[in-house]
Amino acid sequence: MSSILTLLTDFGLFDAYVGIMKGAIASINPALSVIDLTHEIPPQDIAAARFNLMNAYPYFPEGTVHVAVVDPGVGSTRRAIALRLFQGFLVGPDNGLFSGVLDHHPPIAAVELTESQYWRTPQPSRTFHGRDLFAPVGAHLASGIPLEAFGPSIALDSLVQLSFSAWRQTGNEITGCIQYSDRFGNLITNIPGEAIRGYSGLLRVESAQIPIRTAYSDGAPGELLALIGSHGWVEVAVNGGSAWERLRSGVNSRVSIMLKNTYPS
Amino acid sequence: MSSILTLLTDFGLFDAYVGIMKGAIASINPALSVIDLTHEIPPQDIAAARFNLMNAYPYFPEGTVHVAVVDPGVGSTRRAIALRLFQGFLVGPDNGLFSGVLDHHPPIAAVELTESQYWRTPQPSRTFHGRDLFAPVGAHLASGIPLEAFGPSIALDSLVQLSFSAWRQTGNEITGCIQYSDRFGNLITNIPGEAIRGYSGLLRVESAQIPIRTAYSDGAPGELLALIGSHGWVEVAVNGGSAWERLRSGVNSRVSIMLKNTYPS
Amino acid sequence: MSSILTLLTDFGLFDAYVGIMKGAIASINPALSVIDLTHEIPPQDIAAARFNLMNAYPYFPEGTVHVAVVDPGVGSTRRAIALRLFQGFLVGPDNGLFSGVLDHHPPIAAVELTESQYWRTPQPSRTFHGRDLFAPVGAHLASGIPLEAFGPSIALDSLVQLSFSAWRQTGNEITGCIQYSDRFGNLITNIPGEAIRGYSGLLRVESAQIPIRTAYSDGAPGELLALIGSHGWVEVAVNGGSAWERLRSGVNSRVSIMLKNTYPS
């Protein structure tokens, strides 16, 4: 059984919040291997959390427990949940941050976290469920406690969803949207790279028309280009610069691609 | 025996300083589990180091060694020290950064770090005692070397203190001060949350009058509110925003609370 | 045998890229101890990567594998390489980022990474060799696979070099250049500290004349001073401030030192 636990939060690294979560984990099982996905999710940005977790999930070994805490509803009535998937486990608030992973990796079972003997304290803070509830549950789960012990089953179709307008292809035209802007300013669409692999063509976003290339270095310095990015999505980049700064195009912006009739390019 | 060692510094994550400290630790005992509390303490800000270490300390298992290096006096005559407490150990410069932990967890024994066989080199750098002295001593301590081996005992009442004006309660009025501003802009006072639990009332800081709530989400978006924060202190926050940006109120600013005569609220 | 693997990249901590590399490593060998050197190298800044890796290398135990990915040529024809040194291993692109380490620690053997059974996938992404190639090779190397298994030997004198104008001494005058500016704004020259140890004198950079001191705290607050920094190089600092902000002097700027005829100072 794997003993890896990952953490994804919007707590930042300025304060000791993340260190404190790791103290809570080590107090339960100091032998767990804890890996940070990122703690720099913009505060309360569930869409950014969804994207990062979706992309990281496939690269972890079977049995990994992913604890994700971007939780604007902490202290309200939103549910705290844990899910079992074929390849791993998810622990966090039921606010849609898992919906990207679940689009590609269907859940097998879900529970609401109600059994307080697995929390750090039966009276958790109103503001820091990461420390008091999610990290301890993740640590127990990674240590072998079965999912069902943490609370009652909940219906899989009751999980909160976060969705984008779907991508679609009609003949040579593909439409979709921007789903994420990374820190290099690369604009990542929700169009899978497979849809354009081997083709040439043009991508349109805002008023720009951008050629499809195969590597960053295929463009002249400063040139906008579209390519299949490292996550497997079609993305818009600038060789040696920031596509976001050039286009100022944000999450949900409409994107269209016109493929040339030749294959391969 | 625990083999956890935490690190708290003002070195940032831009340069490899923290990685180098971990190399020095791994060279002594690669099996130690090293946990970062934070490395983003503002440069030379002993008060911020004191606050973060004080808050993180209780969440770590017995025997944890905490190495803290915010050290404006490096290369001068300030002492290098290590302390044993009931629950763990502290290693760092004697400049007051431990005084928050020690307010709540009295020390049992203290030594000055003079035994250079436990340093990385008998001729440490004048500027990087984190690497050459504190991290190595921490690694040896976490590996089981007894505190007394690192140097002569020093009097517990000789430790450098860093103190704030104490909080106090007179009837329904409580006074205190701001002791920390976190990266979300929450202003954290030195008034314990227990003093207001279950009460309603108003908190005053600068010219603002702020209602006491029980969760961030109890306030309208943009509203200033006072609540018991995740660290257990009364704090001032804005639902979805930054109290620091609204009030521009810094560490040591005076705070007063007027409780209503009703209990519970 | 050591099982330590270090990571140095320009990926930042905003996205989950670093976490994903660790997932790829854990999928190969979850028992490896992974240490971050830094992920905040300015994007594509090979000189900054060179400096940080050079400084960190000596502090790690024998057998440590250092994976460094600052890789503006990813997807082009630059070689992917691994090197064996007396004390450890280096894995990354052949673009000069190892040349600082190699100036002081000559390589014993070098291979080009062509054996795709040690990659995450035989069809690596065009844009993320850190995940698909370098991290997996590093994990296999740290797990005991011999260097020669990863691909054919390459000539040691064919490795890409990145070099600065050398420092030199003529009588009492020493010349050199700035090779790095750290996040505190300390300007680090390529003049070894041993060249000035025990001497007094003046350092000139741009139009400033700066006295040689022995510790940051030896200068008045705000005073520019030159001293032997924690990495062992002569550096220019401001007590409580940033030399970079005062001088605006960048990498490759010329520096000269005039030593006084007295020894020791």
CSV table of C-alpha atoms in Angstrom, one decimal, chain A residues 4 8 13 33 35-42 52 55-56 59-61 180-184 186 188 214-218 227-231 235 239-240, chain C residues 10-20 22-27 30 32 36 39-44 72-76 120 125-128 131-132:
chain,number,residue,atom,x,y,z
A,4,ILE,CA,1.9,9.1,-0.1
A,8,LEU,CA,-3.0,21.4,-2.5
A,13,LEU,CA,3.9,29.7,2.0
A,33,SER,CA,5.5,10.8,2.6
A,35,ILE,CA,4.2,15.9,-1.3
A,36,ASP,CA,3.2,19.5,-2.0
A,37,LEU,CA,1.3,20.0,-5.2
A,38,THR,CA,1.0,23.7,-4.8
A,39,HIS,CA,-0.1,26.1,-2.0
A,40,GLU,CA,-0.2,29.1,-4.3
A,41,ILE,CA,-3.7,28.6,-5.7
A,42,PRO,CA,-5.2,32.2,-5.7
A,52,ASN,CA,-4.1,21.8,-10.9
A,55,ASN,CA,-3.4,17.6,-14.0
A,56,ALA,CA,-1.4,16.3,-11.1
A,59,TYR,CA,1.2,11.1,-12.1
A,60,PHE,CA,0.9,9.6,-8.6
A,61,PRO,CA,1.1,6.0,-7.7
A,180,TYR,CA,-6.4,28.1,-16.9
A,181,SER,CA,-3.5,30.6,-17.1
A,182,ASP,CA,-0.2,29.3,-15.7
A,183,ARG,CA,2.5,31.4,-14.1
A,184,PHE,CA,4.4,31.7,-17.3
A,186,ASN,CA,0.6,30.2,-21.0
A,188,ILE,CA,-4.5,26.5,-21.4
A,214,THR,CA,5.0,21.7,-32.2
A,215,ALA,CA,7.4,23.3,-29.7
A,216,TYR,CA,8.0,26.6,-28.0
A,217,SER,CA,11.3,26.9,-29.8
A,218,ASP,CA,9.5,26.6,-33.2
A,227,LEU,CA,0.8,23.9,-29.3
A,228,ILE,CA,0.0,20.8,-27.3
A,229,GLY,CA,1.2,21.7,-23.9
A,230,SER,CA,2.8,19.5,-21.3
A,231,HIS,CA,-0.5,18.7,-19.6
A,235,GLU,CA,-2.4,25.9,-25.1
A,239,ASN,CA,8.3,31.9,-27.2
A,240,GLY,CA,10.3,33.5,-24.3
C,10,ASP,CA,12.5,27.6,-13.0
C,11,PHE,CA,9.0,26.1,-12.7
C,12,GLY,CA,8.0,28.2,-9.6
C,13,LEU,CA,5.7,27.0,-7.0
C,14,PHE,CA,2.5,28.6,-8.4
C,15,ASP,CA,1.5,25.7,-10.6
C,16,ALA,CA,1.7,22.0,-9.7
C,17,TYR,CA,4.7,21.3,-12.0
C,18,VAL,CA,7.1,20.5,-9.1
C,19,GLY,CA,4.6,18.3,-7.4
C,20,ILE,CA,4.0,16.4,-10.6
C,22,LYS,CA,7.7,14.4,-7.4
C,23,GLY,CA,4.8,12.2,-8.4
C,24,ALA,CA,6.8,10.8,-11.3
C,25,ILE,CA,9.7,10.2,-8.8
C,26,ALA,CA,7.5,8.5,-6.2
C,27,SER,CA,6.0,6.3,-8.9
C,30,PRO,CA,8.7,6.2,-3.1
C,32,LEU,CA,13.8,8.4,-2.2
C,36,ASP,CA,14.2,21.2,-3.2
C,39,HIS,CA,12.3,26.4,-8.0
C,40,GLU,CA,12.4,30.2,-8.2
C,41,ILE,CA,15.2,30.5,-10.8
C,42,PRO,CA,14.1,33.3,-13.1
C,43,PRO,CA,12.5,31.7,-16.2
C,44,GLN,CA,15.2,30.3,-18.5
C,72,PRO,CA,14.9,27.0,-22.8
C,73,GLY,CA,15.9,24.6,-25.5
C,74,VAL,CA,13.3,21.9,-24.6
C,75,GLY,CA,11.9,20.4,-27.7
C,76,SER,CA,14.9,21.5,-29.8
C,120,ARG,CA,8.2,8.0,-17.9
C,125,SER,CA,6.1,15.7,-24.0
C,126,ARG,CA,7.8,18.3,-26.2
C,127,THR,CA,7.6,20.8,-23.3
C,128,PHE,CA,8.0,19.0,-20.0
C,131,ARG,CA,8.5,15.2,-15.6
C,132,ASP,CA,9.0,12.8,-18.5
